[in-house]
Amino acid sequence: MSQKDQRQKEDKERKEKEQRESIKENGELELSHRIHLLCVIGEIEGHECLSSNSKTTKYEHVLPKLAAIEDSPDIDGLLVLLNTVGGDVEAGLAIAEMIASLSKPTVSLVLGGSHSIGVPIAVSTDYSFIVKTGTMVIHPVRMNGTVIGAPQTYDYFKQMQDRILGFISEHSKASRERLEELMLDTGILTKDLGTILVGEDAVREGLINDTGGISDALKKLYEMIQAG
């Protein structure tokens, strides 16, 4: 084997190793056609670390990566895969705002589910898909842990809820009024408020653009890149 062939082999092995480590640590991968794949899975972790036994998406990893994607001349588009139960509201909104502010084409695909604060992330892209069995759960902001029972506490959660509703309605076809109805529905979730939307229901409500799978999402992203 020549020195050139040896170097090419070593470079290939190094890149494959880097890709495996990136998938293992961050759920990220650069596909062909200069597309970056970002996976939002498990619970979205905020300022507090979750149990090591939990599958998490760490926002302090995602935000720098999104900034790098925007700055990189080697990346033409972003594909976001979602299967998340939700998580930290501030962290989820930060990720959603970053994705929405990217100048490069972006497409999202909801797989198992995109619940709670995962909804803003799903709608933050230029175009969104959901598989037919995928679910989205819309519910009010919940109070976890010990809270002070004062009017200021209610005002804080109301303000946070308004921010979420405002973002979703701005980045989807769903109206704010309809989103509030879905969020406060008492007849679907047992002993809780909210609504579960499955596949085509999310499309009919205007949250998601279309039903489809990975081939549809990639095809749409390629079209947007070529049109740009």
Tab-separated table of C-alpha atoms in Angstrom:
chain	number	residue	atom	x	y	z
A	1	MET	CA	0.000	0.000	0.000
A	2	SER	CA	1.374	3.417	-0.973
A	3	GLN	CA	1.780	6.240	1.534
A	4	LYS	CA	-1.065	8.124	-0.177
A	5	ASP	CA	-3.428	5.172	0.134
A	6	GLN	CA	-2.369	4.705	3.748
A	7	ARG	CA	-3.129	8.344	4.543
A	8	GLN	CA	-6.542	8.109	2.856
A	9	LYS	CA	-7.348	4.996	4.843
A	10	GLU	CA	-6.287	6.666	8.106
A	11	ASP	CA	-8.317	9.778	7.291
A	12	LYS	CA	-11.402	7.656	6.573
A	13	GLU	CA	-11.002	5.719	9.820
A	14	ARG	CA	-10.522	8.954	11.774
A	15	LYS	CA	-13.669	10.503	10.303
A	16	GLU	CA	-15.692	7.372	11.021
A	17	LYS	CA	-14.450	7.394	14.611
A	18	GLU	CA	-15.345	11.077	15.006
A	19	GLN	CA	-18.838	10.400	13.634
A	20	ARG	CA	-19.384	7.503	16.030
A	21	GLU	CA	-18.279	9.654	18.974
A	22	SER	CA	-20.514	12.524	17.851
A	23	ILE	CA	-23.545	10.231	17.630
A	24	LYS	CA	-22.748	8.709	21.025
A	25	GLU	CA	-22.237	12.034	22.801
A	26	ASN	CA	-24.618	14.429	21.068
A	27	GLY	CA	-26.897	12.465	18.737
A	28	GLU	CA	-25.499	14.453	15.814
A	29	LEU	CA	-24.182	13.489	12.406
A	30	GLU	CA	-23.254	15.196	9.159
A	31	LEU	CA	-25.008	13.520	6.228
A	32	SER	CA	-24.064	13.694	2.588
A	33	HIS	CA	-25.180	16.723	0.553
A	34	ARG	CA	-23.781	18.855	3.412
A	35	ILE	CA	-26.755	18.362	5.729
A	36	HIS	CA	-26.379	18.286	9.496
A	37	LEU	CA	-28.589	15.924	11.497
A	38	LEU	CA	-29.656	16.970	14.994
A	39	CYS	CA	-31.566	14.555	17.236
A	40	VAL	CA	-33.739	15.880	20.072
A	41	ILE	CA	-34.458	12.804	22.172
A	42	GLY	CA	-35.535	11.875	25.674
A	43	GLU	CA	-35.887	14.798	28.059
A	44	ILE	CA	-34.601	18.279	27.291
A	45	GLU	CA	-32.122	19.101	30.021
A	46	GLY	CA	-31.840	22.655	31.288
A	47	HIS	CA	-29.753	24.249	34.013
A	48	GLU	CA	-30.039	21.234	36.298
A	49	CYS	CA	-28.478	17.895	35.392
A	50	LEU	CA	-30.866	14.967	35.166
A	51	SER	CA	-30.201	11.429	36.280
A	52	SER	CA	-27.450	9.614	34.414
A	53	ASN	CA	-30.031	6.896	33.693
A	54	SER	CA	-32.159	9.313	31.658
A	55	LYS	CA	-31.907	9.887	27.924
A	56	THR	CA	-31.414	13.641	27.575
A	57	THR	CA	-30.792	16.394	25.074
A	58	LYS	CA	-28.476	18.944	26.700
A	59	TYR	CA	-29.139	22.483	25.559
A	60	GLU	CA	-25.593	23.597	26.353
A	61	HIS	CA	-24.447	21.133	23.687
A	62	VAL	CA	-27.122	22.032	21.146
A	63	LEU	CA	-26.799	25.834	21.198
A	64	PRO	CA	-23.080	25.983	20.278
A	65	LYS	CA	-23.670	23.369	17.586
A	66	LEU	CA	-26.461	25.457	16.049
A	67	ALA	CA	-24.187	28.512	16.066
A	68	ALA	CA	-21.485	26.461	14.333
A	69	ILE	CA	-23.989	25.264	11.715
A	70	GLU	CA	-24.968	28.848	10.939
A	71	ASP	CA	-21.324	29.879	10.614
A	72	SER	CA	-20.066	26.875	8.634
A	73	PRO	CA	-19.734	27.211	4.844
A	74	ASP	CA	-19.658	23.404	4.657
A	75	ILE	CA	-23.243	22.901	5.896
A	76	ASP	CA	-26.200	23.761	3.651
A	77	GLY	CA	-29.149	22.620	5.748
A	78	LEU	CA	-30.364	21.168	9.035
A	79	LEU	CA	-32.586	18.144	9.640
A	80	VAL	CA	-34.041	17.845	13.148
A	81	LEU	CA	-35.370	14.466	14.329
A	82	LEU	CA	-37.590	14.581	17.417
A	83	ASN	CA	-38.659	11.945	19.894
A	84	THR	CA	-38.920	13.834	23.162
A	85	VAL	CA	-41.165	13.930	26.225
A	86	GLY	CA	-40.394	17.618	26.723
A	87	GLY	CA	-38.443	19.011	29.630
A	88	ASP	CA	-37.011	22.355	30.725
A	89	VAL	CA	-39.135	25.172	29.283
A	90	GLU	CA	-36.412	27.816	29.088
A	91	ALA	CA	-33.939	25.395	27.491
A	92	GLY	CA	-36.525	24.162	24.984
A	93	LEU	CA	-37.495	27.689	23.966
A	94	ALA	CA	-33.829	28.650	23.616
A	95	ILE	CA	-33.264	25.746	21.217
A	96	ALA	CA	-36.438	26.589	19.283
A	97	GLU	CA	-35.458	30.260	18.946
A	98	MET	CA	-31.973	29.313	17.736
A	99	ILE	CA	-33.340	26.955	15.081
A	100	ALA	CA	-35.914	29.517	13.952
A	101	SER	CA	-33.199	32.169	13.550
A	102	LEU	CA	-30.943	30.065	11.287
A	103	SER	CA	-30.564	31.457	7.782
A	104	LYS	CA	-30.067	27.993	6.280
A	105	PRO	CA	-32.978	25.711	5.294
A	106	THR	CA	-34.328	23.618	8.156
A	107	VAL	CA	-36.743	20.669	8.290
A	108	SER	CA	-38.052	18.748	11.312
A	109	LEU	CA	-39.455	15.235	11.575
A	110	VAL	CA	-41.470	14.089	14.596
A	111	LEU	CA	-41.009	10.364	15.133
A	112	GLY	CA	-42.259	8.756	18.367
A	113	GLY	CA	-43.408	12.038	19.832
A	114	SER	CA	-42.702	15.707	20.424
A	115	HIS	CA	-44.471	16.550	23.648
A	116	SER	CA	-44.755	19.659	25.780
A	117	ILE	CA	-41.810	22.007	25.121
A	118	GLY	CA	-40.892	19.724	22.222
A	119	VAL	CA	-43.790	21.285	20.290
A	120	PRO	CA	-42.056	24.682	19.814
A	121	ILE	CA	-38.905	22.896	18.626
A	122	ALA	CA	-40.902	20.851	16.101
A	123	VAL	CA	-42.515	23.959	14.599
A	124	SER	CA	-39.369	26.112	14.687
A	125	THR	CA	-38.079	24.799	11.342
A	126	ASP	CA	-38.966	26.113	7.893
A	127	TYR	CA	-40.968	22.955	7.176
A	128	SER	CA	-42.138	20.135	9.439
A	129	PHE	CA	-43.199	16.502	9.098
A	130	ILE	CA	-44.700	13.956	11.466
A	131	VAL	CA	-44.995	10.192	10.939
A	132	LYS	CA	-48.550	8.856	11.019
A	133	THR	CA	-48.013	7.236	14.434
A	134	GLY	CA	-46.171	10.237	15.891
A	135	THR	CA	-47.756	12.200	18.751
A	136	MET	CA	-47.704	15.757	20.026
A	137	VAL	CA	-48.977	16.706	23.471
A	138	ILE	CA	-50.057	20.255	24.241
A	139	HIS	CA	-50.667	21.075	27.891
A	140	PRO	CA	-50.338	24.002	30.312
A	141	VAL	CA	-47.012	24.747	32.001
A	142	ARG	CA	-46.821	22.501	35.047
A	143	MET	CA	-45.530	23.441	38.465
A	144	ASN	CA	-42.902	21.009	39.717
A	145	GLY	CA	-41.443	20.960	43.207
A	146	THR	CA	-42.219	23.519	45.916
A	147	VAL	CA	-43.769	26.760	44.753
A	148	ILE	CA	-44.944	29.832	46.616
A	149	GLY	CA	-48.729	30.065	46.557
A	150	ALA	CA	-48.922	33.745	45.637
A	151	PRO	CA	-50.406	35.720	42.758
A	152	GLN	CA	-46.883	36.407	41.487
A	153	THR	CA	-46.353	32.674	41.012
A	154	TYR	CA	-49.447	32.388	38.846
A	155	ASP	CA	-48.399	35.459	36.848
A	156	TYR	CA	-44.978	33.946	36.200
A	157	PHE	CA	-46.403	30.672	34.870
A	158	LYS	CA	-49.010	32.551	32.833
A	159	GLN	CA	-46.275	34.666	31.261
A	160	MET	CA	-44.246	31.551	30.444
A	161	GLN	CA	-47.310	29.905	28.918
A	162	ASP	CA	-47.988	32.986	26.810
A	163	ARG	CA	-44.424	32.880	25.474
A	164	ILE	CA	-44.888	29.270	24.399
A	165	LEU	CA	-48.262	29.936	22.750
A	166	GLY	CA	-46.895	33.009	21.005
A	167	PHE	CA	-43.950	31.124	19.555
A	168	ILE	CA	-46.022	28.164	18.347
A	169	SER	CA	-48.669	30.348	16.697
A	170	GLU	CA	-45.996	32.494	15.043
A	171	HIS	CA	-44.181	29.487	13.564
A	172	SER	CA	-47.159	27.339	12.568
A	173	LYS	CA	-50.596	27.686	11.012
A	174	ALA	CA	-52.391	27.127	14.320
A	175	SER	CA	-54.078	30.157	15.849
A	176	ARG	CA	-53.340	31.231	19.396
A	177	GLU	CA	-56.998	30.833	20.343
A	178	ARG	CA	-57.133	27.251	19.067
A	179	LEU	CA	-53.885	26.404	20.836
A	180	GLU	CA	-55.345	27.630	24.130
A	181	GLU	CA	-58.405	25.424	23.594
A	182	LEU	CA	-56.193	22.393	22.995
A	183	MET	CA	-54.004	23.255	25.966
A	184	LEU	CA	-56.898	23.534	28.398
A	185	ASP	CA	-59.002	20.609	27.150
A	186	THR	CA	-60.271	18.491	30.048
A	187	GLY	CA	-61.707	15.559	28.114
A	188	ILE	CA	-58.665	13.842	26.589
A	189	LEU	CA	-55.908	13.431	29.176
A	190	THR	CA	-57.088	11.536	32.244
A	191	LYS	CA	-56.743	13.623	35.425
A	192	ASP	CA	-54.924	16.334	33.507
A	193	LEU	CA	-55.393	19.185	31.063
A	194	GLY	CA	-54.263	19.120	27.456
A	195	THR	CA	-54.575	17.388	24.110
A	196	ILE	CA	-52.820	14.524	22.340
A	197	LEU	CA	-52.539	14.935	18.575
A	198	VAL	CA	-51.595	11.861	16.533
A	199	GLY	CA	-50.018	12.180	13.082
A	200	GLU	CA	-52.574	13.673	10.709
A	201	ASP	CA	-54.392	15.378	13.616
A	202	ALA	CA	-51.328	17.596	14.115
A	203	VAL	CA	-51.419	18.478	10.415
A	204	ARG	CA	-55.148	19.244	10.470
A	205	GLU	CA	-54.670	21.540	13.468
A	206	GLY	CA	-51.974	23.449	11.577
A	207	LEU	CA	-49.115	22.586	13.921
A	208	ILE	CA	-47.204	20.454	11.400
A	209	ASN	CA	-46.978	20.977	7.653
A	210	ASP	CA	-47.301	17.381	6.454
A	211	THR	CA	-47.179	13.691	7.334
A	212	GLY	CA	-44.177	11.746	6.086
A	213	GLY	CA	-40.988	9.937	6.950
A	214	ILE	CA	-37.266	10.371	6.565
A	215	SER	CA	-37.301	10.207	2.749
A	216	ASP	CA	-39.933	12.959	2.596
A	217	ALA	CA	-38.003	15.140	5.038
A	218	LEU	CA	-34.713	14.773	3.157
A	219	LYS	CA	-36.383	15.338	-0.224
A	220	LYS	CA	-37.972	18.548	1.050
A	221	LEU	CA	-34.691	19.759	2.522
A	222	TYR	CA	-32.831	19.074	-0.747
A	223	GLU	CA	-35.487	21.039	-2.645
A	224	MET	CA	-35.177	23.988	-0.262
A	225	ILE	CA	-31.375	23.975	-0.534
A	226	GLN	CA	-31.497	23.909	-4.347
A	227	ALA	CA	-34.148	26.648	-4.443
A	228	GLY	CA	-31.997	28.843	-2.226
